[in-house]
Short mmCIF file of C-alpha atoms in Angstrom, two decimals:
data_model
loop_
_atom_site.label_atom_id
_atom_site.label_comp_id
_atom_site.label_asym_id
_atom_site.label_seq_id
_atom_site.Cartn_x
_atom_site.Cartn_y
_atom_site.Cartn_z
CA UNK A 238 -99.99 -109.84 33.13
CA UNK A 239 -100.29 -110.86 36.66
CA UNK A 240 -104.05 -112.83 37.98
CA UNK A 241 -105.13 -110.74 40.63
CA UNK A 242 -104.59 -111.91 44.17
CA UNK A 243 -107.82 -112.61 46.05
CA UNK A 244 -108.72 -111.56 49.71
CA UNK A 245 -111.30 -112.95 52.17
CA UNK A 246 -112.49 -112.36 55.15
CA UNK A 247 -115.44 -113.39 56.99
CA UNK A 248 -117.10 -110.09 58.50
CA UNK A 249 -116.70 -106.88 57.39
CA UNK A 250 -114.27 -105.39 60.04
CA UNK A 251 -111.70 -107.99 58.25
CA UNK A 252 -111.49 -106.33 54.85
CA UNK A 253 -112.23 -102.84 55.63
CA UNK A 254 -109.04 -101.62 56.05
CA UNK A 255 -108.36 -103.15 52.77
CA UNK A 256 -111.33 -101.49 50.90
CA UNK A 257 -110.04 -98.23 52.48
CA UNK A 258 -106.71 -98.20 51.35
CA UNK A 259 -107.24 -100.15 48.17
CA UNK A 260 -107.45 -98.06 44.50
CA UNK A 261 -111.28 -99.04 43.90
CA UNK A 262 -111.62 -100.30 40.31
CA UNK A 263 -114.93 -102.31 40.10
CA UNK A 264 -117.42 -103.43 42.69
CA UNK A 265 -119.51 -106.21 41.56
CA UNK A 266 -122.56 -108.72 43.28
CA UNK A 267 -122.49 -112.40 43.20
CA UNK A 268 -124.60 -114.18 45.37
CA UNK A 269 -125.13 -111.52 47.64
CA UNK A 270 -121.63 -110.87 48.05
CA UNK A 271 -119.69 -107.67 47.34
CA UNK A 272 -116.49 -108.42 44.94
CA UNK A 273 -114.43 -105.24 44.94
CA UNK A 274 -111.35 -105.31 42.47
CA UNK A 275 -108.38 -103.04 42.80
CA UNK A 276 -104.94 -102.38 43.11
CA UNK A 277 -103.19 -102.85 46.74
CA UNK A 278 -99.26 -102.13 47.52
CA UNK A 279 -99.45 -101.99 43.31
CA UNK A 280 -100.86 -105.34 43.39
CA UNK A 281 -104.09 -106.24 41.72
CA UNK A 282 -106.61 -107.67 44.25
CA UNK A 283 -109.96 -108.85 44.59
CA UNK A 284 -111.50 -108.15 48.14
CA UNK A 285 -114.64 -109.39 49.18
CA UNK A 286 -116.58 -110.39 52.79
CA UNK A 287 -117.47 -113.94 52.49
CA UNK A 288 -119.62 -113.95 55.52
CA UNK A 289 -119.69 -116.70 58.41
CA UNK A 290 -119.56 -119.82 58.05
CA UNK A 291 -118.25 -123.06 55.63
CA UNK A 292 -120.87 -122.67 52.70
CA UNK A 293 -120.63 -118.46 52.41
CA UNK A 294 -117.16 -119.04 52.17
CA UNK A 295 -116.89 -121.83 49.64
CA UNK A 296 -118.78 -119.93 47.49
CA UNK A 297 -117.09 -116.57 47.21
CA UNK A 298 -114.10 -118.84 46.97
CA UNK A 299 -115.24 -120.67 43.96
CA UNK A 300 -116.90 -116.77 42.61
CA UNK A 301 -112.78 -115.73 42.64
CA UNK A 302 -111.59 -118.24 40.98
CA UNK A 303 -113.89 -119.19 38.61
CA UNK A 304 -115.07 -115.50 37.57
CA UNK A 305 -111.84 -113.36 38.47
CA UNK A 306 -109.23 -116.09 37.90
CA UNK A 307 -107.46 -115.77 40.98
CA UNK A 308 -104.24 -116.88 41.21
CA UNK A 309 -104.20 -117.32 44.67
CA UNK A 310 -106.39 -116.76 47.49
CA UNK A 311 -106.01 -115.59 51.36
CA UNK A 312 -108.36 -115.65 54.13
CA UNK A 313 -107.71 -113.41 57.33
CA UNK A 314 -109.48 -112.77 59.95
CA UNK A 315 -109.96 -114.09 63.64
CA UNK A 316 -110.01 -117.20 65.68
CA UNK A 317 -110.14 -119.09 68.78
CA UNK A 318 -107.34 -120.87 70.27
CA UNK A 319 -106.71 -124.73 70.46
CA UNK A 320 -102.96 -124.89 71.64
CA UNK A 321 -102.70 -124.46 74.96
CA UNK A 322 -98.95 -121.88 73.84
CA UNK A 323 -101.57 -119.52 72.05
CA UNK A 324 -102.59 -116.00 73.50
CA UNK A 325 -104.86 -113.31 72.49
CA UNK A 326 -103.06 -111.72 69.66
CA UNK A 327 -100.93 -114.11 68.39
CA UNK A 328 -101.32 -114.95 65.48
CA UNK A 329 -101.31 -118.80 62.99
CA UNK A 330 -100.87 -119.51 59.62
CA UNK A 331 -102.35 -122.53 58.14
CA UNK A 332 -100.18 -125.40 57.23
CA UNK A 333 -103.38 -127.20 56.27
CA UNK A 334 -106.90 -126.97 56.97
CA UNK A 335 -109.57 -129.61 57.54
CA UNK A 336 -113.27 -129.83 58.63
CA UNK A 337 -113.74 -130.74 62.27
CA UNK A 338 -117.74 -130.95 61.98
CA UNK A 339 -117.61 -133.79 59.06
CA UNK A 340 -118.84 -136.78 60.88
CA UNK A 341 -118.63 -140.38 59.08
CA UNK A 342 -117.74 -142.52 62.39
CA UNK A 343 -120.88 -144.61 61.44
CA UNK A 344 -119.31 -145.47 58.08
CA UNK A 345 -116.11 -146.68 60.10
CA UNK A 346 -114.34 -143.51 59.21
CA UNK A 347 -112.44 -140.97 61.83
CA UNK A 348 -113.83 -137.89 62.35
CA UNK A 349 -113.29 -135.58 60.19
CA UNK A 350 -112.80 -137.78 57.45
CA UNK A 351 -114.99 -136.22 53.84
CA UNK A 352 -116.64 -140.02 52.73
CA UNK A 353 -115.44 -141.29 49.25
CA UNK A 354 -112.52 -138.70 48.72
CA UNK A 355 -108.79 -138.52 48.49
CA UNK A 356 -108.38 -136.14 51.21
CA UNK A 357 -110.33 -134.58 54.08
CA UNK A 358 -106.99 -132.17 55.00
CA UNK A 359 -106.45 -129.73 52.15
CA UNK A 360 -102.51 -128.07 52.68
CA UNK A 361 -102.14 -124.46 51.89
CA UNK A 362 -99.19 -123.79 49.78
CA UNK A 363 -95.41 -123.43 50.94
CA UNK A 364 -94.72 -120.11 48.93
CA UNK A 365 -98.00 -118.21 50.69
CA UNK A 366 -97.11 -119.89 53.90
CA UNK A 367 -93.62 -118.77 54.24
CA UNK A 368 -94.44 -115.16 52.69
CA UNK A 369 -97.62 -115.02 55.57
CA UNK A 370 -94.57 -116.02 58.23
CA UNK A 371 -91.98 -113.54 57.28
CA UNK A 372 -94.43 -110.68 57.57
CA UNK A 373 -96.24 -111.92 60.99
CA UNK A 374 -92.62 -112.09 62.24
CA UNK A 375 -92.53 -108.11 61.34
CA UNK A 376 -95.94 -107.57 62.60
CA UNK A 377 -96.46 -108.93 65.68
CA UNK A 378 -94.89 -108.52 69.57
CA UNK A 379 -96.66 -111.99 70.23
CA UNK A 380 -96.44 -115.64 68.77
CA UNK A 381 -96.69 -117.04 65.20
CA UNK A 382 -97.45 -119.64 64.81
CA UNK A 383 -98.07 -122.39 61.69
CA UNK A 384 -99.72 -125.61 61.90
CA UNK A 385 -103.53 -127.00 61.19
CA UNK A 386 -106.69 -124.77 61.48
CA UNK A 387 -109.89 -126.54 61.76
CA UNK A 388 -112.87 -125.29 60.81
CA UNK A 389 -116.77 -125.80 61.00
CA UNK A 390 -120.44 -124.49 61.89
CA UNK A 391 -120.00 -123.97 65.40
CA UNK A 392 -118.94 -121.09 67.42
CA UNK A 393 -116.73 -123.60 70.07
CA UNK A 394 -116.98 -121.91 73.40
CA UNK A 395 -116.00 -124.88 75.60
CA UNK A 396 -113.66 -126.01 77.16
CA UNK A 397 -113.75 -129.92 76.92
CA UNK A 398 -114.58 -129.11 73.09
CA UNK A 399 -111.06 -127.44 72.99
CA UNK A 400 -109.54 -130.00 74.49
CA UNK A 401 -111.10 -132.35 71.79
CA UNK A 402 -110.81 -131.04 68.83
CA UNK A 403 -107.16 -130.78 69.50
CA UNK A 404 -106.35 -134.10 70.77
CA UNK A 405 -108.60 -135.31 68.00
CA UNK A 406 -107.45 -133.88 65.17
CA UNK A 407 -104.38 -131.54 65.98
CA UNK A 408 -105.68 -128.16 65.39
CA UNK A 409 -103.45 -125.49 66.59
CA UNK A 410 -106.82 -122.74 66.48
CA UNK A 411 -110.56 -123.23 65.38
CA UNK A 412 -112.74 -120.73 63.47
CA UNK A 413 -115.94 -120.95 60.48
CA UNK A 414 -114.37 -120.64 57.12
CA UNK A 415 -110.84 -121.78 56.38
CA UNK A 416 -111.62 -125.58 55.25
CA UNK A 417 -114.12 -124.92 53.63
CA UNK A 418 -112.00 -122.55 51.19
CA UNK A 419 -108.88 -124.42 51.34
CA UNK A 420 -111.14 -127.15 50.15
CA UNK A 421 -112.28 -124.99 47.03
CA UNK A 422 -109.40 -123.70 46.02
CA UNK A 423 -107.52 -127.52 46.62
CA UNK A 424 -110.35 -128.81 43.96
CA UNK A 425 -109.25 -126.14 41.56
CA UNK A 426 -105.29 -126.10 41.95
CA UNK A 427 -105.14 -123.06 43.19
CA UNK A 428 -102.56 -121.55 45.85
CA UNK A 429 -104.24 -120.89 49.30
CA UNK A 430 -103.28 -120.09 53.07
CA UNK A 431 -105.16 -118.95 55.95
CA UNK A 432 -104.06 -116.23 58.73
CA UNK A 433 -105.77 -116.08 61.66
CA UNK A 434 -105.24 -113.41 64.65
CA UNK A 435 -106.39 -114.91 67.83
CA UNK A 436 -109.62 -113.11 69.38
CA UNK A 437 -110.18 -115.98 72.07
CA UNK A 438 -108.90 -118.74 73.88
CA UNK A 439 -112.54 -120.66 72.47
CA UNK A 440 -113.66 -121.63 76.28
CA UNK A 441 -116.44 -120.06 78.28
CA UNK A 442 -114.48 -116.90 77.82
CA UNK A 443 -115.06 -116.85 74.10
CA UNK A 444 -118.14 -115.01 73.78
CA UNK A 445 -116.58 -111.77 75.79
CA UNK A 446 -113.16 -111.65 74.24
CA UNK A 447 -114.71 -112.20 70.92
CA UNK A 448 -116.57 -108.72 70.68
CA UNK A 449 -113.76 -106.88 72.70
CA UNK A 450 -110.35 -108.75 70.33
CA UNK A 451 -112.09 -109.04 67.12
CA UNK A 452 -111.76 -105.48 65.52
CA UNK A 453 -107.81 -105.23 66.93
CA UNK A 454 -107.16 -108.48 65.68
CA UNK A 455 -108.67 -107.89 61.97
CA UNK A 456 -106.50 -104.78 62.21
CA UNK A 457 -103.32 -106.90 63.07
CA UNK A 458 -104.24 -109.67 60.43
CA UNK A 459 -104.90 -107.09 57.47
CA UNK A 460 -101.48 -105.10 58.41
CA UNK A 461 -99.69 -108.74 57.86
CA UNK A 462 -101.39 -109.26 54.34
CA UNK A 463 -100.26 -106.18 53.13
CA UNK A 464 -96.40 -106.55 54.14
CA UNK A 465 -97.01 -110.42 52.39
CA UNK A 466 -98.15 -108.19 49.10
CA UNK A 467 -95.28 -106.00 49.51
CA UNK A 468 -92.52 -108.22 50.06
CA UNK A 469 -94.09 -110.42 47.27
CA UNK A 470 -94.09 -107.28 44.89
CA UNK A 471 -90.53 -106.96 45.96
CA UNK A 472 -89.65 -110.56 44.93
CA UNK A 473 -90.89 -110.52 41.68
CA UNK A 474 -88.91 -107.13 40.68
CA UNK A 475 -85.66 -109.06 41.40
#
């Protein structure tokens, strides 16, 4: 029997196409967050809305693995943009995801860098990453792109903090959430990536592209989840 499959996203515009189309089998509350399990493209899911930021999401995270036995987990949702190559609606798929707001320099240690542990840059897994590529390719008239999403408690909206963070630590697109559950789910073993559609360019801009890109872009992100579950339903029957 297959683990379920779990799905993430942030706010509630980025799962509820997935609720809607979903066969409902259970909801349940943990934490103050809604798990609903179900079967999706006649895969077995569980879907839940993590909320914003690093600790809401390492905590559903750790809810679907260590109370629905997960056997792999996906975050989608939105995200600003670091590389310069990115536009609105393109989308990225995590290579690896790290922390941007951990700050040791003090200690000696780059920024970025988690004190005292192996690794501060937690790689999602090759399988989910090329299976999230070969249905953005299908999905989208824009760019896909894969390569590092950072991640912290800060809504960047500036310009020279773009322009860090990327020379800094080589993010390719910024958001809340992604590090934070790649860094869960790297503790446990289990398979992760992260898909992000672009909402913003994360400059002065990103407040106003944010509320008028976000609901399109969830819509764009969940269609690409659903073609991963199919043509991942389609690999196993072989």
């Amino acid at each position: 029997m297959q683990r379920p499959i779990g799905l993430i996203g942030a706010m509630a515009e980025e799962i509820a196409l997935f609720l809607e189309e979903m066969e409902i089998e259970a909801t349940r509350e943990l934490a103050d967050i809604t798990y609903t399990t179900g079967r999706l493209n006649e895969t077995e899911v569980v879907v839940c809305q993590s909320g914003v930021g690093k600790v809401n999401a390492a905590v559903c995270t750790q809810n679907l693995i260590r109370e629905y036995g997960v056997e792999a987990v996906i975050f989608t949702g939105v995200a600003g943009a670091l590389d310069p190559s990115l536009d609105i609606g393109d989308i990225v798929v995590s290579t690896a995801c790290q922390q941007h707001d951990v700050d040791a320099t003090a200690l000696g240690l780059p920024k970025g860098t988690i004190p005292f542990q192996e690794t501060s840059i937690f790689k999602a897994d090759r399988k989910w990453i090329r299976l999230a590529e070969e249905a953005a390719a299908g999905w989208t008239g824009g760019k896909v792109l894969k390569g590092k999403i950072l991640s912290g408690d800060q809504f960047i909206a500036n310009a020279d903090a773009v322009r860090a963070l990327r020379d800094s630590l080589g993010g390719v697109c910024v958001e809340m959430e992604g590090a934070a559950v790649a860094h869960v789910c790297h503790l446990h073993r289990i398979p992760y990536v992260v898909i992000r559609s672009m909402s913003d360019r994360a400059d002065h801009s990103a407040d106003i592209n944010f509320a008028d890109f976000a609901v399109a872009s969830a819509r764009r992100s969940n269609g690409i989840v659903q073609e991963m579950l199919n043509r991942r339903q389609a690999k196993s029957a072989q």
